[in-house]
Short mmCIF file of C-alpha atoms and ligand atoms in Angstrom, two decimals:
data_model
loop_
_atom_site.label_atom_id
_atom_site.label_comp_id
_atom_site.label_asym_id
_atom_site.label_seq_id
_atom_site.Cartn_x
_atom_site.Cartn_y
_atom_site.Cartn_z
CA THR T 1 -0.16 -0.18 0.03
CA ILE T 2 1.14 3.77 -0.30
CA ILE T 3 -0.66 6.23 1.49
CA ILE T 4 -1.44 9.22 0.16
CA ILE T 5 -1.65 12.38 2.78
CA ASP T 6 -4.15 14.53 1.12
CA PHE T 7 -3.88 18.77 2.09
CA GLY T 8 -6.44 19.46 0.01
CA SER T 9 -5.56 18.74 -3.59
CA GLN T 10 -7.29 18.73 -6.76
CA TYR T 11 -5.13 16.18 -7.80
CA SER T 12 -4.38 13.95 -4.94
CA GLU T 13 -7.51 11.35 -6.01
CA LEU T 14 -5.24 11.22 -9.35
CA ILE T 15 -2.13 10.32 -7.35
CA ALA T 16 -4.14 7.42 -6.10
CA ARG T 17 -4.94 6.65 -9.51
CA ARG T 18 -1.39 7.04 -10.95
CA ILE T 19 -0.13 4.78 -8.00
CA ARG T 20 -2.66 1.62 -8.93
CA GLU T 21 -2.43 1.71 -12.46
CA THR T 22 0.88 0.62 -11.35
CA GLN T 23 -1.02 -2.42 -9.40
CA VAL T 24 0.17 -1.12 -6.68
CA TYR T 25 -2.85 -0.32 -3.74
CA SER T 26 -3.02 3.22 -2.80
CA GLU T 27 -5.94 5.26 -0.50
CA VAL T 28 -6.46 8.59 0.06
CA LEU T 29 -6.28 9.78 3.65
CA SER T 30 -6.31 13.33 4.94
CA TYR T 31 -3.17 14.93 6.70
CA ARG T 32 -4.44 14.52 9.95
CA THR T 33 -3.98 10.82 9.90
CA SER T 34 -2.31 10.63 12.82
CA PRO T 35 1.64 8.37 13.18
CA GLU T 36 -0.03 5.84 14.91
CA LYS T 37 -2.52 5.04 12.18
CA LEU T 38 0.31 5.11 10.02
CA ARG T 39 1.77 2.79 11.31
CA GLU T 40 -1.03 0.64 11.82
CA ILE T 41 -1.24 0.69 8.15
CA ASN T 42 2.72 0.05 7.59
CA PRO T 43 2.31 1.43 4.03
CA ARG T 44 5.31 0.90 1.52
CA GLY T 45 5.40 4.47 1.13
CA ILE T 46 3.92 7.53 1.47
CA ILE T 47 2.98 10.49 -1.12
CA LEU T 48 2.37 14.19 0.20
CA SER T 49 -0.55 15.94 -2.29
CA GLY T 50 -0.04 20.21 -2.96
CA GLY T 51 -2.02 22.15 -1.42
CA PRO T 52 -4.09 25.36 -1.70
CA SER T 53 -1.57 26.84 1.37
CA SER T 54 0.95 28.29 1.38
CA VAL T 55 3.12 26.62 4.13
CA TYR T 56 4.11 29.85 6.65
CA ASP T 57 0.25 30.38 6.06
CA ASP T 58 -0.75 30.38 10.36
CA LEU T 59 -3.91 28.28 9.32
CA ALA T 60 -1.96 25.85 6.53
CA PRO T 61 -2.55 22.54 6.88
CA LYS T 62 0.51 20.62 8.63
CA CYS T 63 1.33 16.46 9.10
CA ASP T 64 2.94 15.49 12.36
CA PRO T 65 6.16 16.06 11.93
CA GLU T 66 6.63 11.95 13.52
CA ILE T 67 5.67 11.26 10.18
CA TRP T 68 9.44 11.53 8.87
CA ASN T 69 10.72 9.51 11.11
CA LEU T 70 8.38 6.54 11.37
CA GLY T 71 11.24 4.81 8.34
CA ILE T 72 8.59 4.79 5.64
CA PRO T 73 10.03 7.20 2.54
CA VAL T 74 8.10 9.62 1.77
CA LEU T 75 7.64 12.13 -1.60
CA GLY T 76 6.22 15.55 -1.20
CA VAL T 77 4.45 16.71 -4.51
CA CYS T 78 4.37 20.20 -4.65
CA TYR T 79 2.99 21.95 -1.22
CA GLY T 80 4.13 18.19 0.01
CA MET T 81 8.04 18.58 -0.77
CA GLN T 82 7.60 22.19 0.49
CA LEU T 83 6.08 21.37 3.97
CA MET T 84 8.57 18.56 4.05
CA VAL T 85 11.52 20.79 3.54
CA LYS T 86 10.01 24.13 6.17
CA GLN T 87 9.53 21.16 9.27
CA LEU T 88 13.10 19.44 8.83
CA GLY T 89 14.59 22.74 8.95
CA GLY T 90 15.81 24.10 5.79
CA THR T 91 13.65 27.40 3.85
CA VAL T 92 10.38 28.05 1.58
CA GLU T 93 9.80 31.09 0.59
CA LYS T 94 7.10 33.75 -1.66
CA VAL T 95 9.57 34.27 -4.88
CA LYS T 96 9.22 36.97 -7.29
CA LEU T 97 8.84 34.15 -10.31
CA GLY T 98 6.59 30.98 -9.60
CA GLU T 99 6.07 28.87 -11.88
CA TYR T 100 2.62 27.91 -13.79
CA GLY T 101 2.32 25.17 -16.57
CA LYS T 102 4.98 23.64 -18.31
CA ALA T 103 8.69 23.83 -17.22
CA GLU T 104 11.84 22.04 -18.85
CA LEU T 105 13.29 19.41 -16.23
CA PHE T 106 17.17 20.59 -15.91
CA ILE T 107 18.63 16.84 -13.85
CA GLU T 108 21.63 16.33 -12.09
CA ASP T 109 21.03 13.75 -10.44
CA PRO T 110 19.92 10.53 -12.64
CA THR T 111 19.28 8.12 -10.09
CA ASP T 112 16.47 6.56 -7.60
CA LEU T 113 13.83 9.17 -8.72
CA LEU T 114 15.15 10.29 -11.81
CA THR T 115 15.66 6.94 -13.45
CA ASN T 116 14.46 6.84 -17.37
CA VAL T 117 13.89 10.82 -16.46
CA ALA T 118 14.40 12.49 -19.48
CA ASN T 119 16.90 15.19 -19.41
CA GLY T 120 14.83 18.43 -20.12
CA SER T 121 11.46 16.46 -19.97
CA THR T 122 8.67 19.11 -19.86
CA MET T 123 6.92 18.92 -16.60
CA TRP T 124 4.07 20.92 -14.85
CA MET T 125 4.09 23.57 -12.40
CA SER T 126 1.87 25.14 -10.22
CA HIS T 127 3.31 27.48 -7.10
CA GLY T 128 4.20 30.76 -6.15
CA ASP T 129 6.53 29.93 -3.21
CA SER T 130 9.63 28.09 -3.10
CA CYS T 131 12.46 25.81 -0.95
CA THR T 132 15.37 28.41 -1.26
CA ASN T 133 17.47 26.25 1.84
CA LEU T 134 17.54 22.22 2.08
CA PRO T 135 17.74 20.76 4.96
CA GLU T 136 20.92 18.65 5.97
CA GLY T 137 21.05 15.72 3.91
CA PHE T 138 19.24 16.86 1.20
CA SER T 139 19.90 17.52 -2.13
CA VAL T 140 18.96 18.46 -5.61
CA LEU T 141 18.26 16.20 -7.75
CA ALA T 142 16.76 18.73 -11.21
CA TYR T 143 15.96 22.46 -11.65
CA THR T 144 14.50 24.31 -14.54
CA LYS T 145 14.52 27.99 -15.24
CA ASN T 146 12.57 29.74 -12.66
CA THR T 147 13.18 26.83 -9.40
CA PRO T 148 16.47 25.71 -8.51
CA CYS T 149 14.99 22.90 -5.81
CA ALA T 150 12.76 21.32 -8.96
CA ALA T 151 13.54 17.49 -7.24
CA ILE T 152 15.55 16.75 -3.98
CA SER T 153 16.71 13.97 -2.07
CA ASN T 154 17.34 12.63 0.96
CA PRO T 155 18.08 9.44 0.62
CA ASP T 156 19.46 7.68 3.63
CA ARG T 157 16.72 8.99 4.85
CA LYS T 158 14.71 8.01 1.37
CA LEU T 159 12.82 11.12 1.63
CA PHE T 160 11.93 12.69 -1.25
CA GLY T 161 10.50 15.80 -2.67
CA VAL T 162 9.83 17.04 -6.64
CA GLN T 163 7.91 20.98 -6.58
CA PHE T 164 6.35 19.73 -10.40
CA HIS T 165 2.87 17.58 -10.73
CA PRO T 166 4.46 13.91 -12.32
CA GLU T 167 0.37 13.14 -11.27
CA VAL T 168 -0.52 14.93 -14.29
CA VAL T 169 -1.15 13.79 -18.16
CA HIS T 170 1.40 17.23 -19.70
CA SER T 171 4.10 15.88 -17.24
CA GLU T 172 6.24 13.85 -19.01
CA GLY T 173 8.60 11.28 -17.12
CA GLY T 174 5.57 12.14 -14.57
CA ASN T 175 4.71 7.91 -14.42
CA ALA T 176 8.80 6.99 -14.95
CA LEU T 177 9.38 9.07 -12.10
CA ILE T 178 5.99 7.87 -10.30
CA ARG T 179 7.12 4.19 -11.26
CA ASN T 180 11.18 4.51 -9.72
CA PHE T 181 9.02 6.12 -6.54
CA VAL T 182 6.98 2.64 -6.34
CA TYR T 183 8.91 -0.25 -7.26
CA HIS T 184 12.36 1.70 -6.04
CA VAL T 185 12.60 3.41 -3.53
CA CYS T 186 9.71 1.46 -1.67
CA GLU T 187 9.87 -1.83 -3.45
CA CYS T 188 6.13 -2.67 -4.67
CA GLU T 189 5.00 -5.95 -6.37
CA PRO T 190 2.38 -5.56 -8.18
CA THR T 191 -0.12 -7.13 -7.20
CA TRP T 192 -3.45 -4.99 -7.36
CA THR T 193 -4.67 -6.71 -9.68
CA THR T 194 -8.42 -7.10 -11.90
CA GLU T 195 -7.47 -10.73 -10.49
CA THR T 196 -6.86 -10.43 -7.44
CA PHE T 197 -9.42 -8.23 -6.78
CA VAL T 198 -12.09 -10.42 -8.45
CA GLU T 199 -10.89 -13.39 -5.99
CA GLU T 200 -9.94 -11.40 -3.05
CA SER T 201 -13.24 -9.99 -3.22
CA ILE T 202 -15.58 -13.14 -3.42
CA LYS T 203 -13.65 -14.24 -0.17
CA ASP T 204 -14.34 -11.13 1.80
CA ILE T 205 -18.15 -11.53 0.46
CA ARG T 206 -17.96 -15.18 1.71
CA ALA T 207 -16.79 -14.22 4.80
CA LYS T 208 -19.24 -11.01 5.15
CA VAL T 209 -22.23 -13.27 4.35
CA GLY T 210 -21.67 -16.09 5.17
CA ASP T 211 -25.19 -18.18 4.48
CA LYS T 212 -27.44 -14.81 4.70
CA ARG T 213 -29.67 -13.71 2.05
CA VAL T 214 -28.33 -10.86 -0.17
CA LEU T 215 -30.52 -7.93 -2.11
CA LEU T 216 -29.47 -5.91 -5.12
CA ALA T 217 -31.43 -3.71 -7.42
CA LEU T 218 -29.72 -3.97 -10.11
CA SER T 219 -29.91 -0.63 -12.54
CA GLY T 220 -27.76 -1.35 -15.63
CA GLY T 221 -25.48 0.21 -15.38
CA VAL T 222 -21.63 -0.38 -15.14
CA ASP T 223 -21.59 -0.39 -11.17
CA SER T 224 -24.86 -2.58 -10.05
CA SER T 225 -24.38 -4.70 -12.79
CA THR T 226 -20.47 -4.91 -11.32
CA LEU T 227 -21.59 -5.95 -8.15
CA ALA T 228 -24.13 -8.72 -9.43
CA PHE T 229 -21.80 -10.61 -11.29
CA LEU T 230 -19.22 -10.85 -7.88
CA LEU T 231 -22.23 -11.24 -5.74
CA HIS T 232 -22.99 -14.10 -8.20
CA GLN T 233 -19.75 -15.80 -8.22
CA ALA T 234 -19.47 -15.61 -4.54
CA ILE T 235 -22.40 -16.81 -3.09
CA GLY T 236 -25.03 -18.12 -5.64
CA ASP T 237 -29.27 -17.90 -5.00
CA GLN T 238 -28.25 -16.49 -1.29
CA LEU T 239 -28.31 -13.57 -3.88
CA THR T 240 -31.40 -11.65 -5.36
CA CYS T 241 -31.63 -9.20 -8.38
CA MET T 242 -34.07 -6.94 -8.44
CA PHE T 243 -34.97 -4.90 -11.45
CA ILE T 244 -37.81 -2.64 -10.90
CA ASP T 245 -38.80 -1.16 -14.43
CA GLN T 246 -40.28 2.45 -14.21
CA GLY T 247 -41.18 2.70 -17.78
CA PHE T 248 -38.53 5.31 -17.84
CA MET T 249 -35.61 3.15 -19.26
CA ARG T 250 -34.19 3.28 -23.31
CA LYS T 251 -35.94 1.78 -25.93
CA GLY T 252 -35.19 -2.42 -25.68
CA GLU T 253 -33.47 -1.73 -22.13
CA PRO T 254 -34.48 -3.88 -19.81
CA GLU T 255 -35.22 -6.84 -21.90
CA ARG T 256 -32.21 -6.68 -23.05
CA LEU T 257 -30.43 -5.84 -19.48
CA VAL T 258 -32.74 -8.76 -17.91
CA GLU T 259 -31.56 -11.34 -21.13
CA ILE T 260 -28.41 -10.83 -20.63
CA PHE T 261 -27.77 -11.66 -17.23
CA LYS T 262 -30.09 -14.36 -17.35
CA ASN T 263 -28.86 -16.17 -20.26
CA LYS T 264 -25.09 -14.89 -20.55
CA PHE T 265 -24.58 -15.21 -16.51
CA HIS T 266 -27.45 -17.60 -15.29
CA ILE T 267 -28.09 -15.47 -12.70
CA PRO T 268 -31.60 -14.44 -12.50
CA VAL T 269 -33.75 -10.84 -12.09
CA GLU T 270 -36.71 -10.32 -10.49
CA TYR T 271 -38.52 -8.27 -12.86
CA VAL T 272 -40.99 -6.02 -10.95
CA MET T 273 -43.24 -3.84 -13.88
CA ALA T 274 -43.88 -0.86 -12.57
CA ARG T 275 -44.81 1.15 -14.95
CA ASP T 276 -47.66 2.50 -14.38
CA ARG T 277 -47.36 3.45 -10.69
CA PHE T 278 -44.61 5.82 -11.25
CA LEU T 279 -46.33 7.01 -14.22
CA LYS T 280 -49.54 7.93 -11.64
CA GLN T 281 -47.11 9.56 -9.81
CA VAL T 282 -45.96 11.97 -12.33
CA ASP T 283 -49.46 12.31 -13.50
CA GLY T 284 -49.22 16.16 -14.07
CA VAL T 285 -46.34 16.95 -12.19
CA THR T 286 -44.57 20.28 -14.27
CA ASP T 287 -42.11 21.13 -11.42
CA PRO T 288 -38.85 18.86 -11.59
CA GLU T 289 -38.15 18.58 -8.11
CA LEU T 290 -41.35 17.40 -7.65
CA LYS T 291 -40.67 14.91 -10.38
CA ARG T 292 -37.70 13.93 -8.75
CA ARG T 293 -38.63 13.05 -5.50
CA ARG T 294 -41.82 11.31 -6.15
CA ILE T 295 -39.86 9.12 -8.65
CA GLY T 296 -37.55 8.65 -5.69
CA HIS T 297 -40.22 7.89 -3.13
CA GLU T 298 -41.80 5.68 -5.65
CA PHE T 299 -38.76 4.06 -5.82
CA ILE T 300 -38.42 3.61 -2.22
CA GLN T 301 -42.09 2.01 -2.31
CA VAL T 302 -41.76 -0.27 -4.95
CA PHE T 303 -38.35 -1.36 -3.32
CA GLU T 304 -39.51 -2.11 -0.24
CA GLU T 305 -43.15 -3.88 -0.66
CA GLU T 306 -41.29 -5.99 -3.45
CA SER T 307 -38.27 -6.81 -0.74
CA LYS T 308 -40.61 -8.20 1.66
CA LYS T 309 -42.26 -9.98 -0.83
CA LEU T 310 -39.08 -11.42 -1.96
CA GLY T 311 -37.52 -11.60 1.84
CA PRO T 312 -36.23 -11.39 4.60
CA PHE T 313 -32.73 -10.10 3.31
CA ASP T 314 -29.86 -9.64 5.81
CA TYR T 315 -27.89 -7.41 3.24
CA LEU T 316 -28.80 -4.79 0.85
CA ALA T 317 -25.68 -4.63 -1.72
CA GLN T 318 -24.50 -1.06 -2.38
CA GLY T 319 -22.57 0.18 -5.72
CA THR T 320 -20.51 2.75 -3.33
CA LEU T 321 -16.82 3.08 -4.92
CA TYR T 322 -14.02 4.71 -3.61
CA PRO T 323 -14.91 8.81 -4.36
CA ASP T 324 -17.87 8.40 -2.64
CA VAL T 325 -16.00 7.39 0.61
CA ILE T 326 -13.16 9.19 0.37
CA GLU T 327 -11.34 10.80 3.28
CA SER T 328 -10.28 14.51 2.00
CA ALA T 329 -8.26 17.17 3.89
CA ASP T 330 -11.69 19.76 3.47
CA THR T 331 -14.84 17.28 4.16
CA ASN T 332 -13.72 14.77 6.85
CA VAL T 333 -12.15 17.77 9.47
CA ASP T 334 -15.17 20.35 11.09
CA PRO T 335 -13.45 23.35 10.67
CA LYS T 336 -14.76 25.29 14.05
CA THR T 337 -13.04 22.43 16.35
CA GLY T 338 -10.83 19.99 14.39
CA GLU T 339 -12.79 17.36 14.74
CA ARG T 340 -13.25 14.42 12.38
CA VAL T 341 -16.72 14.04 11.32
CA ALA T 342 -18.36 11.20 9.58
CA VAL T 343 -17.08 11.17 5.99
CA LYS T 344 -19.64 11.96 3.55
CA ILE T 345 -21.31 8.73 1.63
CA LYS T 346 -23.14 9.86 -1.53
CA SER T 347 -25.51 7.41 -2.80
CA HIS T 348 -25.36 7.34 -6.26
CA HIS T 349 -27.74 5.36 -7.07
CA ASN T 350 -28.82 4.82 -10.88
CA VAL T 351 -31.59 3.45 -9.71
CA GLY T 352 -32.85 6.94 -7.56
CA GLY T 353 -31.21 6.73 -4.37
CA LEU T 354 -31.84 4.26 -1.75
CA PRO T 355 -33.74 4.50 1.55
CA LYS T 356 -30.67 5.19 4.16
CA ASP T 357 -32.82 3.72 7.10
CA LEU T 358 -33.67 0.63 5.79
CA ARG T 359 -33.32 -2.64 8.51
CA PHE T 360 -30.56 -4.17 6.09
CA LYS T 361 -27.02 -4.66 6.84
CA LEU T 362 -24.76 -3.18 4.04
CA VAL T 363 -22.18 -4.89 1.49
CA GLU T 364 -20.05 -2.92 -0.82
CA PRO T 365 -17.98 -4.43 -2.74
CA LEU T 366 -16.54 -2.00 -4.40
CA ARG T 367 -15.70 0.76 -1.67
CA LYS T 368 -11.73 0.43 -2.63
CA LEU T 369 -12.59 0.77 -6.91
CA PHE T 370 -12.25 3.81 -8.88
CA LYS T 371 -14.75 4.08 -11.43
CA ASP T 372 -12.30 3.32 -14.27
CA GLU T 373 -11.38 0.28 -12.19
CA VAL T 374 -15.01 -1.01 -12.00
CA ARG T 375 -14.77 -1.06 -15.64
CA ASN T 376 -12.20 -2.69 -15.86
CA VAL T 377 -13.42 -5.55 -13.30
CA ALA T 378 -16.15 -5.34 -15.31
CA ARG T 379 -14.50 -6.23 -18.89
CA ALA T 380 -12.51 -8.95 -16.95
CA ILE T 381 -15.71 -10.84 -15.68
CA GLY T 382 -17.13 -10.76 -19.16
CA LEU T 383 -19.84 -7.73 -18.67
CA PRO T 384 -20.77 -6.75 -22.88
CA GLU T 385 -19.16 -3.77 -23.20
CA GLU T 386 -22.41 -2.09 -24.23
CA ILE T 387 -23.07 -2.20 -20.94
CA VAL T 388 -19.21 -1.71 -19.66
CA ARG T 389 -19.16 1.90 -21.40
CA ARG T 390 -22.87 2.68 -20.89
CA HIS T 391 -22.82 6.41 -21.68
CA PRO T 392 -24.55 8.25 -17.66
CA PHE T 393 -28.11 8.08 -17.67
CA PRO T 394 -29.85 9.61 -14.63
CA GLY T 395 -31.76 7.36 -11.85
CA PRO T 396 -35.04 8.87 -13.08
CA GLY T 397 -34.79 8.55 -16.38
CA LEU T 398 -36.78 9.60 -19.54
CA ALA T 399 -38.66 11.15 -16.69
CA ILE T 400 -36.36 14.34 -16.93
CA ARG T 401 -35.38 14.34 -20.01
CA ILE T 402 -39.11 15.62 -20.93
CA VAL T 403 -39.48 19.54 -19.64
CA GLY T 404 -42.53 19.67 -17.96
CA GLU T 405 -45.47 16.81 -17.78
CA VAL T 406 -44.73 13.63 -18.33
CA THR T 407 -47.43 11.87 -20.43
CA ALA T 408 -47.15 7.91 -21.78
CA GLU T 409 -47.06 9.03 -25.41
CA ARG T 410 -44.32 11.97 -24.48
CA LEU T 411 -42.14 9.41 -23.27
CA ASN T 412 -42.87 6.72 -26.53
CA ILE T 413 -41.89 9.49 -28.79
CA LEU T 414 -38.96 10.46 -26.78
CA ARG T 415 -37.84 6.69 -27.05
CA ASP T 416 -38.07 6.85 -30.41
CA ALA T 417 -36.20 9.86 -30.75
CA ASP T 418 -33.68 8.45 -28.10
CA PHE T 419 -32.63 5.40 -29.95
CA ILE T 420 -32.36 7.03 -33.13
CA VAL T 421 -29.05 9.37 -31.49
CA ARG T 422 -28.43 5.96 -30.27
CA ASP T 423 -28.53 4.12 -33.18
CA GLU T 424 -26.65 7.21 -35.78
CA ILE T 425 -23.57 7.31 -33.32
CA SER T 426 -23.24 4.26 -32.61
CA GLN T 427 -23.51 3.13 -36.10
CA GLN T 428 -20.94 6.22 -37.33
CA GLY T 429 -18.67 4.12 -34.06
CA MET T 430 -19.23 7.93 -32.50
CA TYR T 431 -20.89 6.23 -29.23
CA HIS T 432 -17.47 7.07 -27.46
CA ASP T 433 -16.47 10.30 -28.45
CA TYR T 434 -19.20 11.67 -26.14
CA TRP T 435 -19.85 11.76 -22.20
CA GLN T 436 -22.93 11.88 -22.96
CA ALA T 437 -25.11 11.98 -26.24
CA PHE T 438 -29.40 12.57 -25.73
CA ALA T 439 -32.69 14.04 -26.69
CA VAL T 440 -34.84 15.74 -24.84
CA LEU T 441 -38.48 16.78 -25.53
CA LEU T 442 -40.32 20.07 -24.67
CA PRO T 443 -43.40 20.41 -23.87
CA ILE T 444 -44.23 23.44 -26.06
CA ARG T 445 -45.46 22.98 -30.05
CA SER T 446 -43.98 25.04 -33.40
CA VAL T 447 -45.12 25.24 -36.28
CA GLY T 448 -43.97 23.66 -39.21
CA VAL T 449 -44.91 21.90 -42.78
CA MET T 450 -45.05 18.88 -44.71
CA GLY T 451 -45.88 17.59 -47.48
CA ASP T 452 -47.75 20.52 -47.64
CA LYS T 453 -49.78 20.89 -44.75
CA ARG T 454 -49.22 22.46 -41.17
CA THR T 455 -48.01 20.59 -38.15
CA TYR T 456 -47.72 21.74 -34.90
CA ALA T 457 -45.59 19.63 -32.92
CA HIS T 458 -42.81 19.27 -30.12
CA PRO T 459 -38.89 19.78 -31.00
CA ILE T 460 -36.20 17.57 -29.88
CA VAL T 461 -33.14 19.33 -28.04
CA LEU T 462 -30.22 17.46 -28.76
CA ARG T 463 -27.57 17.37 -26.08
CA PHE T 464 -24.41 15.89 -26.74
CA ILE T 465 -21.55 16.71 -24.22
CA THR T 466 -17.84 15.72 -23.84
CA SER T 467 -16.55 16.19 -20.38
CA GLU T 468 -14.28 14.40 -17.81
CA ASP T 469 -16.53 13.15 -14.87
CA GLY T 470 -19.76 15.24 -15.73
CA MET T 471 -19.66 17.73 -13.27
CA THR T 472 -18.30 20.52 -15.55
CA ALA T 473 -19.09 19.85 -19.74
CA ASP T 474 -18.76 21.17 -23.10
CA TRP T 475 -21.34 20.84 -25.85
CA ALA T 476 -19.63 18.47 -28.59
CA LYS T 477 -19.11 20.24 -31.93
CA VAL T 478 -20.43 17.85 -33.54
CA PRO T 479 -19.91 17.25 -37.77
CA TYR T 480 -22.84 18.59 -39.06
CA ASP T 481 -23.64 15.79 -41.29
CA LEU T 482 -24.80 13.98 -38.19
CA LEU T 483 -26.30 16.30 -36.89
CA GLU T 484 -28.54 16.17 -40.31
CA THR T 485 -29.08 12.58 -41.07
CA ILE T 486 -30.30 12.95 -37.27
CA SER T 487 -32.67 15.51 -37.04
CA ASN T 488 -34.32 13.93 -40.78
CA ARG T 489 -34.42 10.12 -39.30
CA ILE T 490 -35.86 11.94 -36.17
CA VAL T 491 -38.92 14.64 -38.00
CA ASN T 492 -39.46 12.19 -40.24
CA GLU T 493 -39.72 8.84 -38.41
CA VAL T 494 -40.54 10.36 -35.26
CA LYS T 495 -44.22 11.11 -35.18
CA GLY T 496 -45.77 13.87 -32.87
CA VAL T 497 -41.88 15.96 -33.68
CA ASN T 498 -41.53 18.93 -36.19
CA ARG T 499 -37.98 20.54 -35.05
CA VAL T 500 -34.83 19.07 -34.00
CA VAL T 501 -32.48 21.78 -32.46
CA TYR T 502 -29.40 21.35 -30.98
CA ASP T 503 -27.71 22.60 -27.28
CA ILE T 504 -25.03 24.63 -27.21
CA THR T 505 -24.75 25.18 -23.64
CA SER T 506 -21.99 24.15 -21.60
CA LYS T 507 -22.16 23.84 -17.70
CA PRO T 508 -21.48 25.78 -16.39
CA PRO T 509 -24.15 27.18 -16.49
CA GLY T 510 -25.87 24.67 -18.15
CA THR T 511 -26.24 21.67 -16.34
CA ILE T 512 -26.21 18.16 -18.49
CA GLU T 513 -29.46 17.08 -18.33
CA TRP T 514 -32.47 19.67 -18.59
CA GLU T 515 -34.01 19.05 -15.40
P1 XMP Q 1 -26.15 17.48 -14.59
O1 XMP Q 1 -27.65 17.35 -15.51
O2 XMP Q 1 -26.59 17.97 -12.49
O3 XMP Q 1 -25.90 15.90 -14.46
O4 XMP Q 1 -25.30 18.49 -15.17
C1 XMP Q 1 -24.40 15.68 -13.90
C2 XMP Q 1 -24.51 13.99 -14.33
O5 XMP Q 1 -25.15 13.15 -13.56
C3 XMP Q 1 -26.24 12.76 -14.05
N1 XMP Q 1 -27.33 12.80 -13.09
C4 XMP Q 1 -27.61 12.10 -12.37
N2 XMP Q 1 -28.05 10.47 -12.66
N3 XMP Q 1 -29.52 10.47 -10.70
C5 XMP Q 1 -28.14 10.40 -11.40
O6 XMP Q 1 -27.71 8.65 -11.33
C6 XMP Q 1 -30.05 11.28 -10.81
O7 XMP Q 1 -31.21 11.39 -10.51
C7 XMP Q 1 -29.57 12.05 -11.93
N4 XMP Q 1 -29.47 13.26 -12.38
C8 XMP Q 1 -28.19 13.51 -13.44
C9 XMP Q 1 -26.00 13.42 -15.36
O8 XMP Q 1 -27.16 12.05 -16.77
C10 XMP Q 1 -24.99 13.92 -15.65
O9 XMP Q 1 -24.44 12.04 -16.76
#
């Protein structure tokens, strides 16, 4: 294990992912983690993240200086390196010329940390403070034009620091540096692989669940599908997978899901047809928040009723992922008292959010994984690409892609339009060019002309998005001829639509979904 100590950097998670890409397990912990806790975990190495503060700020986050005496190798990145220098008796100062963006790295000592990092590599920098005097026992490994101490080491104590960010993609040789730290300095073994994860989680599930029964709400997304597979491997028919058909899925999706699970994996799915109930709940509702609440609430209702019928169950399987439970510098400490507060757990349930106070105990086999690791596991266990790389789809489904009132007729219109969007981009091999690509139905109507006849029908909005994480997004610069084909097909094939428009709003200020 490599522990990342987080000082509030936006890159802490990224560092953890880079480490895991070297097949070594890593976790992010708060800078308040005690030396005792670290001793107990006994990691092979520690990485101190960057952070927005200056080491001289009164309120700057600091780690316990005992960390330097644990005998565990430490790599400080940016702020982490400055803290190391300051706490060990060196000097850090605000300098006239900070360095932001790319900088060329000149290597003086190409051993240890910098083995296989080319002299003149471009590294990505972002700092206004610099180390001007190194503590005893430290020497400079590399410098840049404006930063004399760009990489430093104290080989005897296995303490290292880099002023640049090896974890970001723009840093050439960043991966080599990380591998050097992980393999040469910390002497880790590459044991964090998909195969070992699958093996171990099956063991863990068995140990935890014993002969008890587990209930899982399947949504069709990659998380719940992977979860179903792992649990089924581990405990066979002690697992019950429930799929609630709210009627807001895309064309053919519910049938396809059940078919894949039954035929390919021999995992039976309890299919709950609840379309009428959900439609009744949203009848006449135009307020987006009320719509979401009604759907969420109904989901819980149905879930509870059905679980009673199928139960009793002891455990509920949840697709909690690592970013949901990660401790970060800011979120797990009360800023007033400095007390640790409970780690916030977001339940990113595609199925619409399960009740928090159900009488089940939780089993969460994916809680150590990042999303891309879930996808790797999903592939390894043979889930089809259509599930592994499916675009994100909101829990309330098409109901929040119909602006205003949801009716059976509007759902049919949107389902057909959405199908054409997916069909065209898949045919053109462009499905994976977008984070999401979908259709939205507007409740207004506008005038058109078709075959000499006046029409008065709904517009469809096309929303194509590029994004890294869904938090910010840009509208995709889709080729005109693709837009043209999709538009033609929709107005010709979908009754009730006479106009297609393209949404050119980024997020922020627009959200990805329209409701
Ligand atoms: P917004 O519309 O907030 O969406 O920009 C950001 C991302 O989240 C998805 N989304 C949801 N996912 N349940 C979900 O599981 C929901 O209720 C929900 N609402 C939005 C959205 O599709 C986008 O990827």
